[in-house]
Coordinates of C-alpha atoms in Angstrom, one line a residue:
Chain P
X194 CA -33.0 49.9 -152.6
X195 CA -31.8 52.6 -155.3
X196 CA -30.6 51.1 -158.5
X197 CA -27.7 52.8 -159.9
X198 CA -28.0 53.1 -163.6
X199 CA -24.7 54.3 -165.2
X200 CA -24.9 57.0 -167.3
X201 CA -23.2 55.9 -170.9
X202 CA -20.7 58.0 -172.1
X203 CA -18.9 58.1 -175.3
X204 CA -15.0 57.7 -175.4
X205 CA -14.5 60.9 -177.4
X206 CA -17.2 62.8 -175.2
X207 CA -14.5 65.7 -174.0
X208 CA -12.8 66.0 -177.5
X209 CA -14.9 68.5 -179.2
X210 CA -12.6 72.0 -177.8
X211 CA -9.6 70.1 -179.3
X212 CA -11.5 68.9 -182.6
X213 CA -12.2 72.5 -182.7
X214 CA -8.7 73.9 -182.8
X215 CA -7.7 71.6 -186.1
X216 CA -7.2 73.5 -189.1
X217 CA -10.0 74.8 -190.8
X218 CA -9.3 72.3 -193.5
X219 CA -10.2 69.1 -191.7
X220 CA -13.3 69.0 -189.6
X221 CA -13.7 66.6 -187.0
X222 CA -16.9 65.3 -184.7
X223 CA -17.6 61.9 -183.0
X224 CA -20.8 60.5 -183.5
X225 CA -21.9 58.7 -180.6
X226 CA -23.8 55.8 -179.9
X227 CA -24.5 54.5 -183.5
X228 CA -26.6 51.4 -183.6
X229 CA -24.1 48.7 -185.0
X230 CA -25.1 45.3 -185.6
X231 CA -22.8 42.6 -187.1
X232 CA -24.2 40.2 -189.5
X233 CA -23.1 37.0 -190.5
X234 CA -24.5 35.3 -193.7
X235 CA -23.4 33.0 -196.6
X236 CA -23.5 35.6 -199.7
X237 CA -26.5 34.5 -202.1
X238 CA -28.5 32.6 -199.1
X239 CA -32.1 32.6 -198.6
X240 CA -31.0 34.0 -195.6
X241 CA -29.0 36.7 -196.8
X242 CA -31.8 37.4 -199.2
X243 CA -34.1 37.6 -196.5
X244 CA -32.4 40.6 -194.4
X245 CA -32.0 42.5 -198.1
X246 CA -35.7 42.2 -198.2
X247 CA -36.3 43.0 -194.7
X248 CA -34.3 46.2 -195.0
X249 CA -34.4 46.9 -198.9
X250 CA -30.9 47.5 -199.5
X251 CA -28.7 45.1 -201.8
X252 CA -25.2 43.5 -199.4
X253 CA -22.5 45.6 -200.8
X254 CA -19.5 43.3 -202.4
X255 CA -15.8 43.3 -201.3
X256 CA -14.1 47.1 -199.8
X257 CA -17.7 48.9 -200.6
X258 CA -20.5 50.0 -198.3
X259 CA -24.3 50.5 -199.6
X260 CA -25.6 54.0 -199.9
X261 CA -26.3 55.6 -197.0
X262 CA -29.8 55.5 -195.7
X263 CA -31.5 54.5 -193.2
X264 CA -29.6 51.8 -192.5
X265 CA -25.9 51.4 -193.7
X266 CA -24.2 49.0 -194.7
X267 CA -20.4 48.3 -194.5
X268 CA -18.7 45.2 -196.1
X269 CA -15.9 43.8 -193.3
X270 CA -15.5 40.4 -194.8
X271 CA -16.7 37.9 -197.1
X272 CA -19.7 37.2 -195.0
X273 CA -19.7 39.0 -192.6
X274 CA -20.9 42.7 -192.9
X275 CA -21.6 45.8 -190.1
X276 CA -24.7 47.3 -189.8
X277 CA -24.8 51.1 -188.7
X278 CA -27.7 52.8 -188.0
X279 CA -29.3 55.6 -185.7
X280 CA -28.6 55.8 -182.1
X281 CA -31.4 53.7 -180.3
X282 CA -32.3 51.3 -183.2
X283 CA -30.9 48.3 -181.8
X284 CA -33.7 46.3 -180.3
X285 CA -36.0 47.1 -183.6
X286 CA -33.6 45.7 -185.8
X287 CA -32.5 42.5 -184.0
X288 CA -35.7 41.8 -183.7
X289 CA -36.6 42.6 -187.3
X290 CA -34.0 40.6 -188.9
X291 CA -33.8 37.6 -186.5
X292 CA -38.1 37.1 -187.3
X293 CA -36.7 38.1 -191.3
X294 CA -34.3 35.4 -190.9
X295 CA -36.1 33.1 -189.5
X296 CA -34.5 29.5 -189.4
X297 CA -31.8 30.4 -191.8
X298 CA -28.7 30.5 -191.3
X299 CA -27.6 33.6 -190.4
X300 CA -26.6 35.8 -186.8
X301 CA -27.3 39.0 -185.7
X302 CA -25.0 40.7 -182.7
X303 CA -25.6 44.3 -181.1
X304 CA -21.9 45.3 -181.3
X305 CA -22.7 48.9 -180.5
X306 CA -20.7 49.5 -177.7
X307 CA -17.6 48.1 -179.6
X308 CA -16.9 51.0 -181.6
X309 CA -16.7 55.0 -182.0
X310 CA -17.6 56.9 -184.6
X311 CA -15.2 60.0 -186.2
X312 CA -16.8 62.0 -189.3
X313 CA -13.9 63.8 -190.9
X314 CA -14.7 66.3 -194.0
X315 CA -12.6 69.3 -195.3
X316 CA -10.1 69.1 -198.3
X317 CA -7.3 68.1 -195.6
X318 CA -9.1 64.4 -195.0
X319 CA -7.2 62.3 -197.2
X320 CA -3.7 64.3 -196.9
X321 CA -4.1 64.1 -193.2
X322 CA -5.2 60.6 -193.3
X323 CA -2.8 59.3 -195.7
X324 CA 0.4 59.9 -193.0
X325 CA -0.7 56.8 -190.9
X326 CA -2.5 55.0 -193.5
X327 CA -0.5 52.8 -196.4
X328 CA -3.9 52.4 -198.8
X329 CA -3.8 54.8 -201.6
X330 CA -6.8 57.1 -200.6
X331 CA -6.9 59.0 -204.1
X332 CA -10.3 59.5 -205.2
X333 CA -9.5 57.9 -208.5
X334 CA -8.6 54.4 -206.2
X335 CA -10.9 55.0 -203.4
X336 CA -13.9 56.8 -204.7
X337 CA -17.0 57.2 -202.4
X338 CA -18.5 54.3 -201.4
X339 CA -15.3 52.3 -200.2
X340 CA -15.0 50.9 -196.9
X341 CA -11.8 49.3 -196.0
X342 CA -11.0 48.0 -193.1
X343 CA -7.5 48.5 -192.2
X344 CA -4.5 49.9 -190.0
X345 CA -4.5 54.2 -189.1
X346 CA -1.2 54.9 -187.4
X347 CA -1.4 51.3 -186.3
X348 CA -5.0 51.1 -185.0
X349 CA -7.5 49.2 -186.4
X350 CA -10.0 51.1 -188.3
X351 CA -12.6 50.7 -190.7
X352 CA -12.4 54.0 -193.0
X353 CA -15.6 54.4 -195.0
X354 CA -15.5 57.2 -198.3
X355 CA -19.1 58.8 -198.1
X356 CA -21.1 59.8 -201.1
X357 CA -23.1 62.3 -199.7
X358 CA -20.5 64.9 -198.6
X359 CA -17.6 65.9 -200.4
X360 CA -14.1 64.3 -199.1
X361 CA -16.1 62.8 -196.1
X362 CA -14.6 59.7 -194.8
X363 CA -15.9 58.0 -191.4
X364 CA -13.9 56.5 -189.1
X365 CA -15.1 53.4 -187.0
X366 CA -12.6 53.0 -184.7
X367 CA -12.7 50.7 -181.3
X368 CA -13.4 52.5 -178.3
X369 CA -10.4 51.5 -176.6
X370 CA -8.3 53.1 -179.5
X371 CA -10.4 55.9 -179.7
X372 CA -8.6 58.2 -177.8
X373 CA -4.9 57.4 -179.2
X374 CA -6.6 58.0 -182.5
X375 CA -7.9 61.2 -181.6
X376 CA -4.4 62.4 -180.6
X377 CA -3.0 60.9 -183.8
X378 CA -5.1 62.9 -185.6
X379 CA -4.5 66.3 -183.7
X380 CA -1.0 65.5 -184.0
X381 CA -0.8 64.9 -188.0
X382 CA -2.2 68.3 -188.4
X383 CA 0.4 70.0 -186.8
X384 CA 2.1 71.1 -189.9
X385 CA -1.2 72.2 -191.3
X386 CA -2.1 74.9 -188.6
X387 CA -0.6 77.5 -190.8
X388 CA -1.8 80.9 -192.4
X389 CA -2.5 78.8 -195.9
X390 CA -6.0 77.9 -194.5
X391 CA -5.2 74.2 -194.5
X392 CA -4.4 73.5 -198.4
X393 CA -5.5 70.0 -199.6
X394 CA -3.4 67.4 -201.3
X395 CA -4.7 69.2 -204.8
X396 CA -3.9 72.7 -203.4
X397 CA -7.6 73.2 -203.0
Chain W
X272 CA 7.3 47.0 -196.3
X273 CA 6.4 44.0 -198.6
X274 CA 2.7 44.3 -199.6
X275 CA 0.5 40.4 -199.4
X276 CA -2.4 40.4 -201.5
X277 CA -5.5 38.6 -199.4
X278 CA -7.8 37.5 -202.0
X279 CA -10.7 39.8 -200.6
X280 CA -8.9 43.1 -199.5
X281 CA -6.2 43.5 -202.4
X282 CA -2.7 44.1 -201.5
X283 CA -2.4 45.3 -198.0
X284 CA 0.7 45.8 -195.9
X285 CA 2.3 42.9 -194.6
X286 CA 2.2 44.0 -190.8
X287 CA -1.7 43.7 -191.3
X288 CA -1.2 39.7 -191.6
X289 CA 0.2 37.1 -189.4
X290 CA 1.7 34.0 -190.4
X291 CA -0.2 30.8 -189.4
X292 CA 2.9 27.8 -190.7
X293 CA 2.1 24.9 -193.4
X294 CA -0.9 24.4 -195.2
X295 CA -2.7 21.6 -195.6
X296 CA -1.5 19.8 -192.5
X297 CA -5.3 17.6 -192.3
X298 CA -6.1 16.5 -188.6
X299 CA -5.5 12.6 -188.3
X300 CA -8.5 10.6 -188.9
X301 CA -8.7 9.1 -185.6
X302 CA -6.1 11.1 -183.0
X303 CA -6.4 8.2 -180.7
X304 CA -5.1 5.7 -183.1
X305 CA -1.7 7.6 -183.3
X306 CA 0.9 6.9 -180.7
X307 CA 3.4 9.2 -179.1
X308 CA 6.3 9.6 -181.9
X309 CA 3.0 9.7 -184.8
X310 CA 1.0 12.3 -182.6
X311 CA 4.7 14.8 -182.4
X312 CA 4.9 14.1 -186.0
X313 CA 1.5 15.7 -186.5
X314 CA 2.2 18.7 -183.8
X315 CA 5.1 19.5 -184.4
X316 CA 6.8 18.6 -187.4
X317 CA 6.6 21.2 -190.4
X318 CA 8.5 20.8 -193.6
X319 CA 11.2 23.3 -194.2
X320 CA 12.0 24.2 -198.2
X321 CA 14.0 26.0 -199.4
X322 CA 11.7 27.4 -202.3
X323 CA 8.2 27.4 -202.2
X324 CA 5.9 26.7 -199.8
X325 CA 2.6 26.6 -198.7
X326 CA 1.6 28.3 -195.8
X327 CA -1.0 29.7 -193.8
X328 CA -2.0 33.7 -193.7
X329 CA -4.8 35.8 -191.6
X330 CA -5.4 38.9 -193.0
X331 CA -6.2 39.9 -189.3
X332 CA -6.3 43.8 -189.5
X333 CA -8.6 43.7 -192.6
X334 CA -11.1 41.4 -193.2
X335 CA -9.7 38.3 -190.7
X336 CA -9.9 35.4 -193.4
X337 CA -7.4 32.6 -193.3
X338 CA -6.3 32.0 -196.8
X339 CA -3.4 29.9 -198.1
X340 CA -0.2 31.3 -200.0
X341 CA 2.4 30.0 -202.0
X342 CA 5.4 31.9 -201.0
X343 CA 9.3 31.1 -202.0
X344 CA 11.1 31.5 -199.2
X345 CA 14.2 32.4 -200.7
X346 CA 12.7 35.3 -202.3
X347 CA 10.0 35.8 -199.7
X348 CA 8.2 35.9 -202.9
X349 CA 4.3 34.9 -202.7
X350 CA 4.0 33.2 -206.1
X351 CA 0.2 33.0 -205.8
X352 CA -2.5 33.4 -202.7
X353 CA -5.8 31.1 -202.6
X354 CA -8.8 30.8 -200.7
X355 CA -8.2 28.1 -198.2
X356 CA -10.8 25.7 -199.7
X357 CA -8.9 25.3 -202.9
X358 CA -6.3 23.0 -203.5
X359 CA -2.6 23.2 -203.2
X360 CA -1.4 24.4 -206.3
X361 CA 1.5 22.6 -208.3
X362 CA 4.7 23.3 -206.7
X363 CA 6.1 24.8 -209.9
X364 CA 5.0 28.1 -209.6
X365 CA 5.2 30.3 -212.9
X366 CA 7.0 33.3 -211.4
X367 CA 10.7 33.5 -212.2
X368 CA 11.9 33.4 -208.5
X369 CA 10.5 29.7 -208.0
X370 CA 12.6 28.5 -211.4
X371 CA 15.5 30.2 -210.5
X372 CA 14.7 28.8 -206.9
X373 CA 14.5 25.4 -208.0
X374 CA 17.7 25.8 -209.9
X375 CA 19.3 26.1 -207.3
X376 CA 18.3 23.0 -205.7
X377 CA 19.0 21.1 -208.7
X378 CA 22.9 22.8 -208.9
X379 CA 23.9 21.6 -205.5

């Protein structure tokens, strides 16, 4: 008897002609199939000490996420933070972290499949972003290094500021909203597919 | 739109909350001590003031922590927001709404 395997698919996987057509100030891609990993640990812990060890990055505090690396980590709650890593990373990790952690008190959950990925750079980000979303997103409030979790056009996101690119933000958005978001954002750059090559909030 | 300040996230938009009634409402020690009229007292019963109050919020689109709030609900005013292991604060809040609130109470 043949096994059928499904073939995974990502919810933004026929986007990319339409993320094309945006203005040339706001680029758009999905990246797909990012290893994501909740974790759940009492700030300060042994435990929590434990998985900074085992990974050798420091839990970021309240509305930050730790400098990109190999692994990256986003703060979603007091304790309670999202790891993202490279696609196919999953099993390693648990498995790193759960032998890390020990009998601590901590958890661990592949939540992978639960979001999407967006990567949005171009001197349109924040002007485009800042017409569904009610945080300032002004460098001087949200400088890189932010990660808030809150409400784009009415859909949950968490929005991280990157350090590495200029005015790149991430989006982690849940697959089911994925799609709606995706039209959002085609949408809100309507009035930006003009001649003036998509000027930024600054005029830049 | 009124902005709620969770005591993690900042001041966020209200619609990112929801409301979750009174605070400090502790379970009865033993629920099968309690008869009928003493159990609906628990359930059901919520005081209703007009001034402030403690109540119950979820920050559910950002970072899904209950916390408590002291809000005047005559001004919809919160006159201060608290981690939900702290204590109820004093009902006399320092913000002007809750004296002018409570003058009113005292002038009927």
């Amino acid at each position: 008897m043949t096994v059928e395997t499904p073939a995974r698919f990502s919810p933004l996987s026929g986007w990319q002609d339409r993320f094309a057509q945006l203005p040339t100030g706001l680029r758009v891609r999905e990246l797909p199939f990012l290893t994501q990993l909740t974790l759940r640990v009492e700030p300060g812990s042994a435990a929590a000490k434990a998985v900074e060890d085992c990974l050798g990055i420091i839990l970021p505090g309240p509305l930050r996420a730790g400098s990109p690396g190999d692994v990256e980590v986003l703060w979603t709650g007091p304790d309670e933070w999202l790891l993202v890593a490279p696609d196919g990373r999953q099993d390693d990790l648990l498995a790193r972290l759960r032998s890390a952690i020990g009998d601590d008190f901590a958890t661990v959950t592949d939540v992978s499949a639960q979001r999407t990925t967006l990567a949005l750079s171009g001197p349109l980000v924040r002007t485009v972003l800042a017409q569904g979303c009610a945080l300032d997103l002004d460098p001087r409030v949200t400088p890189a290094g932010s990660c808030l979790t809150t409400l784009l056009a009415q859909a949950p996101v968490t929005l991280v500021v990157r350090e590495e690119e200029p005015s790149g933000v991430r989006l982690l958005v849940r697959s089911s909203f994925a799609s709606y978001l995706a039209t959002w954002l085609l949408d809100a750059c309507t009035e930006y597919r003009s001649d003036t090559g998509g000027r930024g909030w600054d005029g830049r | 739109m009124q902005l709620i300040a969770c005591p993690w996230c900042g001041e966020r938009e209200e619609i990112e909350f929801h409301y979750g009634g009174q605070a400090h409402i502790a379970y009865p020690d033993d629920p099968y001590a309690l008869d009928d009229e003493q159990w609906a007292q628990y359930v059901f019963f919520r005081d209703n003031p007009k001034g402030p109050f403690a109540e119950r919020w979820v920050h559910s689109a950002g970072c899904r922590r209950w916390f408590n709030a002291l809000r005047d609900t005559v001004t919809h005013e919160f006159l201060s927001v608290h981690d939900n292991r702290a204590e109820r604060p004093s009902r006399t809040g320092t913000a002007p709404a809750a004296q002018h609130a409570e003058g009113q109470e005292a002038g009927r």
